[in-house]
Short mmCIF file of C-alpha atoms in Angstrom, two decimals:
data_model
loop_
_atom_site.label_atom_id
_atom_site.label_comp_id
_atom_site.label_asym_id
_atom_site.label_seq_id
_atom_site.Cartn_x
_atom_site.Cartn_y
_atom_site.Cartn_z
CA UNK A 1 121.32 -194.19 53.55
CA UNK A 2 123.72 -196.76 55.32
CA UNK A 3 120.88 -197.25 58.13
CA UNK A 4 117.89 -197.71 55.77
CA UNK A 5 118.66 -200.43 53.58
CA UNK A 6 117.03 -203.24 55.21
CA UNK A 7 115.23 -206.37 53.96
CA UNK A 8 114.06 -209.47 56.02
CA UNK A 9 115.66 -213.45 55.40
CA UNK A 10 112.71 -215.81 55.83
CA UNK A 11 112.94 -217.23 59.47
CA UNK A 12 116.19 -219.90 59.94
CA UNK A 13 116.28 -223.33 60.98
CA UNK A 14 117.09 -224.01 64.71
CA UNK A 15 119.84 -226.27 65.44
CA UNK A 16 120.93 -227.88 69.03
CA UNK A 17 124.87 -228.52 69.60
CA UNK A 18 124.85 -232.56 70.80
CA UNK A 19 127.75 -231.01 73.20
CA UNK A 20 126.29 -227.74 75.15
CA UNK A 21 123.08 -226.55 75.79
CA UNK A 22 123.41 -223.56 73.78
CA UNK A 23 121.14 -222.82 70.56
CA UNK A 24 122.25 -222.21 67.65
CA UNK A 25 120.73 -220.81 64.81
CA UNK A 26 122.18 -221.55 60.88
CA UNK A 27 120.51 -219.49 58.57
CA UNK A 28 119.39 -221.01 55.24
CA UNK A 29 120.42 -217.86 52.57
CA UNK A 30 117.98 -216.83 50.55
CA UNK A 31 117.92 -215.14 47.21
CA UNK A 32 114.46 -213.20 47.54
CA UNK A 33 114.11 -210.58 50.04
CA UNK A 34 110.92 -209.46 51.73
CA UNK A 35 110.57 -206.00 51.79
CA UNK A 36 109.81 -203.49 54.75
CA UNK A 37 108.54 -200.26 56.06
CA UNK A 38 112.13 -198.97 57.01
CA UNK A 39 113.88 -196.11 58.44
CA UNK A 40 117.35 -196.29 60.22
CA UNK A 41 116.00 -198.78 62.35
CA UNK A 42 113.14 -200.14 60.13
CA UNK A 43 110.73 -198.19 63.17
CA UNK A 44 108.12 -195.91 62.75
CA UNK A 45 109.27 -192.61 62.28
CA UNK A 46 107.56 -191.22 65.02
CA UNK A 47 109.82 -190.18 67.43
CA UNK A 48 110.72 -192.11 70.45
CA UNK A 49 109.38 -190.89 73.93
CA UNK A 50 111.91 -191.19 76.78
CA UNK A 51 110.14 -194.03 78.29
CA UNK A 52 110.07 -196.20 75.32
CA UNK A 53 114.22 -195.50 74.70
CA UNK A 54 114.59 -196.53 78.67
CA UNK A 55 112.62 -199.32 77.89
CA UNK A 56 114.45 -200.64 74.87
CA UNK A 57 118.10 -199.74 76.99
CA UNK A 58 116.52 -202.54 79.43
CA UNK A 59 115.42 -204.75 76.82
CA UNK A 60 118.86 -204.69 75.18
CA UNK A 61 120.97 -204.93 78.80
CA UNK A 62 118.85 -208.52 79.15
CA UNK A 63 120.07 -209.39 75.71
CA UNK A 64 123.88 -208.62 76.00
CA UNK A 65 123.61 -210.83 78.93
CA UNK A 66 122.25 -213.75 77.54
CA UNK A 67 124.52 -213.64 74.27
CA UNK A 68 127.55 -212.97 76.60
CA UNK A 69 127.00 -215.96 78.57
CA UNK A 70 126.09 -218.56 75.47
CA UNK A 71 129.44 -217.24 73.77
CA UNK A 72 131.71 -217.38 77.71
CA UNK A 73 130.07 -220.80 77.49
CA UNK A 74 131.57 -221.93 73.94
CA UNK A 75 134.00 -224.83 73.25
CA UNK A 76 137.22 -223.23 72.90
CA UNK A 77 137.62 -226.03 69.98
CA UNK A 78 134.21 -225.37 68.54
CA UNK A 79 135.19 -221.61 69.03
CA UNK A 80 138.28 -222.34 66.91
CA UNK A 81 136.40 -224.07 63.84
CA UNK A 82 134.05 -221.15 63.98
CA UNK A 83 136.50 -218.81 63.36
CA UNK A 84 138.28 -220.69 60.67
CA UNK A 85 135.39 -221.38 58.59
CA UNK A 86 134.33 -217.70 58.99
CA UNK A 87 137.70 -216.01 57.87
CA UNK A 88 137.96 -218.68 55.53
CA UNK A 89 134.37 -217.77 53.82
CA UNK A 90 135.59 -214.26 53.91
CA UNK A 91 139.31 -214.87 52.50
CA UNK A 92 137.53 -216.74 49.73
CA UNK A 93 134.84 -214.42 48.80
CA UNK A 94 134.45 -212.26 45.46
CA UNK A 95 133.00 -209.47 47.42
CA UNK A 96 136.39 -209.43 49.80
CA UNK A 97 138.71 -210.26 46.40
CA UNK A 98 137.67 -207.18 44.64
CA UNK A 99 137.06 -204.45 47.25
CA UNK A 100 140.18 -202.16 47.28
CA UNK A 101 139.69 -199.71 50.26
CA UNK A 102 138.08 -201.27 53.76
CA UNK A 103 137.73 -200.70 57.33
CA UNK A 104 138.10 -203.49 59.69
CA UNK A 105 137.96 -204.76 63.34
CA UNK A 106 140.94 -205.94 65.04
CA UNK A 107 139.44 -208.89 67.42
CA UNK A 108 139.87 -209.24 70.95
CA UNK A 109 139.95 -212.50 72.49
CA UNK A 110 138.81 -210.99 75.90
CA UNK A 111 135.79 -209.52 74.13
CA UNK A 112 134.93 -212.90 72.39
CA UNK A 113 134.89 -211.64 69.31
CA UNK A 114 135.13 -213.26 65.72
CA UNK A 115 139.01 -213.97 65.42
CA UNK A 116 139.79 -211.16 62.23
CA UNK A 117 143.65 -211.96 62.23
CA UNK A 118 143.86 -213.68 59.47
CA UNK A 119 141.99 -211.75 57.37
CA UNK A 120 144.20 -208.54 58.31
CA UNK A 121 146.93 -210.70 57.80
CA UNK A 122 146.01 -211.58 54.10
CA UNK A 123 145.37 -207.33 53.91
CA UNK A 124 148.57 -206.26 55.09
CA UNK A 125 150.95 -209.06 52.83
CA UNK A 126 153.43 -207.09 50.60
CA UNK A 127 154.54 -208.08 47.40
CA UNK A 128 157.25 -210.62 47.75
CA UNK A 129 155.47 -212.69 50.31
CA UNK A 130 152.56 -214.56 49.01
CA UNK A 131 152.98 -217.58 47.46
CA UNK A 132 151.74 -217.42 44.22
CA UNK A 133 150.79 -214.86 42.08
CA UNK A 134 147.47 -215.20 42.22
CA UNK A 135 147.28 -215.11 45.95
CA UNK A 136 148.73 -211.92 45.95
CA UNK A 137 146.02 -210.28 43.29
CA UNK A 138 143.38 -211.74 45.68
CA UNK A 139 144.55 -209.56 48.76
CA UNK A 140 147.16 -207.21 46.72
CA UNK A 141 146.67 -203.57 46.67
CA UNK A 142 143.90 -203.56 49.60
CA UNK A 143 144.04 -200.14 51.79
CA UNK A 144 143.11 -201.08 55.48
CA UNK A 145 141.92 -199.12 58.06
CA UNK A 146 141.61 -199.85 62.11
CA UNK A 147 139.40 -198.72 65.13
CA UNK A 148 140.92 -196.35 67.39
CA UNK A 149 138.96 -195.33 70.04
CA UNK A 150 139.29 -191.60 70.73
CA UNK A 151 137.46 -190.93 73.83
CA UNK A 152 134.41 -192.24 76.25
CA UNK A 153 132.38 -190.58 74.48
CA UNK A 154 131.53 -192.80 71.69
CA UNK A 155 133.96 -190.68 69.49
CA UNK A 156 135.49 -193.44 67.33
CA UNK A 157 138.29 -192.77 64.01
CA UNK A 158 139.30 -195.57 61.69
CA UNK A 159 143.01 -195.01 60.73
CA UNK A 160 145.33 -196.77 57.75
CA UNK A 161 147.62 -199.24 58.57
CA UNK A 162 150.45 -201.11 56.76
CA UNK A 163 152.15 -203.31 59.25
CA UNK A 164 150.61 -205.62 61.72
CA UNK A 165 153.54 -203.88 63.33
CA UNK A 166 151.25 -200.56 63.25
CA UNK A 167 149.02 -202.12 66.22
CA UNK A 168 149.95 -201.02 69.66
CA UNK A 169 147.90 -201.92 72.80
CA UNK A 170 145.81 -199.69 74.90
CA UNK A 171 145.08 -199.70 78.47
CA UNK A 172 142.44 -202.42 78.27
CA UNK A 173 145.20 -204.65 76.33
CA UNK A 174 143.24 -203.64 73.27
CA UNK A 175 145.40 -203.55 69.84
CA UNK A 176 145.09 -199.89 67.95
CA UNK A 177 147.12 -198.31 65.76
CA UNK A 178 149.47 -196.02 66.83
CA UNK A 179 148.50 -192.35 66.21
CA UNK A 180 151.93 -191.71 64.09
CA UNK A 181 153.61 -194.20 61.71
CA UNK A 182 157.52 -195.21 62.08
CA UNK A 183 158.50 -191.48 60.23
CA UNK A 184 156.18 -189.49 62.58
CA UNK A 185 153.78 -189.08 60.43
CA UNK A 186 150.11 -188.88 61.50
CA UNK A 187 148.00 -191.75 60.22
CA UNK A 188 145.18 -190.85 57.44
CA UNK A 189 141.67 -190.64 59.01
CA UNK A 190 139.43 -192.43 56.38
CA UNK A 191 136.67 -189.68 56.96
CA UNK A 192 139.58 -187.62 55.25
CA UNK A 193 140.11 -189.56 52.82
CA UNK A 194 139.94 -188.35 49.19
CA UNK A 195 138.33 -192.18 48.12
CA UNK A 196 135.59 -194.22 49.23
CA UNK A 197 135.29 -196.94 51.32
CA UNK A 198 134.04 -200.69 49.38
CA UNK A 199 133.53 -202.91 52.59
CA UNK A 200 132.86 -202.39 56.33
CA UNK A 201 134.00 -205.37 58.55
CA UNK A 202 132.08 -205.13 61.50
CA UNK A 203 131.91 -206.88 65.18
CA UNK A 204 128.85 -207.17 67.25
CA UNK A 205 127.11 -208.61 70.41
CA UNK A 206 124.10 -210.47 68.72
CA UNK A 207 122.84 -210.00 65.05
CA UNK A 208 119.20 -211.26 63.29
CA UNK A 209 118.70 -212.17 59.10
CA UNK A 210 116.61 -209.30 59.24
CA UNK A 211 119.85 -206.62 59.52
CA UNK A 212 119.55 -205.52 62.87
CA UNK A 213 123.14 -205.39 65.06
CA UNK A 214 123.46 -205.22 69.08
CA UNK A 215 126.62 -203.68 70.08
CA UNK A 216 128.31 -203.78 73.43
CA UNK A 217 126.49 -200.65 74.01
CA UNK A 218 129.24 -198.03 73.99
CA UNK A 219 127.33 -196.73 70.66
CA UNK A 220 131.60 -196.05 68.86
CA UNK A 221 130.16 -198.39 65.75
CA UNK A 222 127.08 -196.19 65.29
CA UNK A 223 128.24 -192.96 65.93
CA UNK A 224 131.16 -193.46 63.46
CA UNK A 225 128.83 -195.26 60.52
CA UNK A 226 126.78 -192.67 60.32
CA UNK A 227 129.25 -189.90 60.18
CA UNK A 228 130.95 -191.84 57.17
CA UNK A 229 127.77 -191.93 55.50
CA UNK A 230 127.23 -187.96 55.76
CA UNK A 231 130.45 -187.78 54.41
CA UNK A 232 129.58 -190.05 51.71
CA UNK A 233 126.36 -188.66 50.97
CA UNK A 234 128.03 -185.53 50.62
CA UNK A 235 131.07 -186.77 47.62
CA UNK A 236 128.16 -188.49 45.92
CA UNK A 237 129.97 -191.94 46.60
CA UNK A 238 128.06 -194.94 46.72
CA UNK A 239 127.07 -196.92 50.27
CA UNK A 240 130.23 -199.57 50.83
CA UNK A 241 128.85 -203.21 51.74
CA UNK A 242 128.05 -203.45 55.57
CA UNK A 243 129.62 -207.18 56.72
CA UNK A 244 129.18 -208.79 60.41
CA UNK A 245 130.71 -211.49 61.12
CA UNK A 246 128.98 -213.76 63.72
CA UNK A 247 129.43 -217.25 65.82
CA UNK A 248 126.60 -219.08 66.19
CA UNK A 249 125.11 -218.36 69.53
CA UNK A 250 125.30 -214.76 68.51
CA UNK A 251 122.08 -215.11 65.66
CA UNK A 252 119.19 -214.24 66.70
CA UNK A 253 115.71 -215.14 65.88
CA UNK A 254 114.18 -212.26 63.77
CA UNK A 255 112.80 -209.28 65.92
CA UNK A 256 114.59 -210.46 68.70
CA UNK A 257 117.29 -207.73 69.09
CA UNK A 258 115.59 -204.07 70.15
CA UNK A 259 116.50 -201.37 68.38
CA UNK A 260 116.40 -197.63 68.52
CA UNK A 261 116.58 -194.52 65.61
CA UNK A 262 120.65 -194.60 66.39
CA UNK A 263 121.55 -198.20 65.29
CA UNK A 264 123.06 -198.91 62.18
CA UNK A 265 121.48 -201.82 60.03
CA UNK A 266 124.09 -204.24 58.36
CA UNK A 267 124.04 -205.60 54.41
CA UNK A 268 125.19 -209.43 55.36
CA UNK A 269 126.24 -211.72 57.89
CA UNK A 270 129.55 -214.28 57.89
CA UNK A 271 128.58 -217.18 59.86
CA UNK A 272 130.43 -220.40 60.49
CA UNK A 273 127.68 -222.27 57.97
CA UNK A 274 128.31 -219.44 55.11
CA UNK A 275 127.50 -215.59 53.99
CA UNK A 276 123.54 -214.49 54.42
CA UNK A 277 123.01 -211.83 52.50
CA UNK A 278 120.51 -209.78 53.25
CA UNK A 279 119.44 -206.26 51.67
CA UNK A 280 119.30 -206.22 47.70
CA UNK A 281 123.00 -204.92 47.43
CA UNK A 282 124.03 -207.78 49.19
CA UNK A 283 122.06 -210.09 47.30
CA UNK A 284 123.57 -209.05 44.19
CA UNK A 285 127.37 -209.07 45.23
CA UNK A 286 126.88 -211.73 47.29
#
């Protein structure tokens, strides 16, 4: 399962910026996981009352804010080298080289999230473009798709695009594909697909080595995972690798982000010091 895959990264080194008061937390990788009880989650299996779930809602509402305020309160230049060394790890990576079918987040500077253009950029080249003909086997041949958000509901699909030219934006100035491409055709839904899916590119509020994710709290990143791994449970097709990427004030110390029987656990993290893999798939592609 995608949610049950979860091993623990021994506890990080803590880091203080000279510049900001913000902590920061660089994770030192490591190659031997420690393995635990898990679940979805990695909770007991006993079933939540509705008091505990309102009490984890709360405890996650205090988080958001925190991590909201230590990224509003980021350098815009620190910001910047962030996200180049991050979509530069990930342009460089064997794991991103080889995978042939992925889904992907389209950032939003509003939302403070991990800049992804480049890396959709690199996706979406065509032949004739690169430079060099290696270049073009390293992001050649890679099927994309996007988020597009269907309703308030957490109802979420993930659509191919070609073009960066496929991206229109929605009412909250939020780039999605357009529902049709340029001959009026509708877009294939990758939980129609006939093919698996090798790498999920994911966003996130706040992250910890241990695999947990906080999301904005809409639950569209949860609700869709695990519906792509029924469907992939059902073909027989093997988990894809589950990839956050993640500025610095967004890591966590271990434990610290609650977490209920809905959220999805993630494979590895991108930060701006380098990949931390952290379930044994990771470990091994990583």
């Amino acid at each position: 399962m995608i949610g049950a895959r979860v091993f623990c990264i021994p506890t990080a080194t803590l880091e203080r910026s000279s510049s900001s008061s913000i902590f920061f937390f660089f994770p030192k990788i490591s190659t031997r996981p420690v393995s635990r009880v898990s679940t979805t989650v990695a909770m007991s299996t006993t079933s939540k009352s509705q008091e505990e779930l309102d009490s984890i809602f709360k405890q996650k509402r205090v988080v958001r804010t925190t991590v909201r305020k230590s990224l509003k309160a980021m350098n815009p230049s620190l910001r910047t080298q962030q996200d180049d060394a991050i979509q530069n790890t990930v342009l460089e990576a064997p794991w991103f080289k080889s995978c042939r079918r992925l889904c992907a987040y389209i950032s939003c500077k509003s939302l403070n999230e991990v800049d992804t253009s480049r890396i959709l950029s690199k996706i979406l080249q065509h032949p004739g473009t690169t430079t060099t003909a290696a270049s073009m086997t390293n992001v050649a041949d890679k099927k994309l798709y996007v988020p597009w958000v269907e309703d308030k509901k957490s109802n979420m699909r993930m659509l191919h695009i070609s073009h960066m030219d496929d991206l229109i934006a929605n009412s909250m100035n939020i780039l999605e594909p357009a529902l049709v491409d340029a001959l009026g055709n509708e877009r294939e839904d990758v939980l129609q697909a006939d093919e698996p899916i090798d790498l999920f590119i994911l966003p996130g509020l706040a992250f910890d080595r241990c695999g947990r994710r906080l999301g904005r709290g809409g639950g569209y990143y949860d609700t869709f995972l695990k519906r792509y791994e029924d469907r992939a449970k059902a073909k027989g097709w093997s988990n894809p690798l589950m990839v956050a990427l993640s500025y610095s004030p967004q890591i966590l110390e271990d434990g610290g982000i609650p977490v209920t029987p809905n959220d999805v656990m993630i494979d590895a993290l991108v930060t701006p010091s380098g990949v931390v893999p952290i379930t044994p798939p990771a470990i091994e592609r990583m």
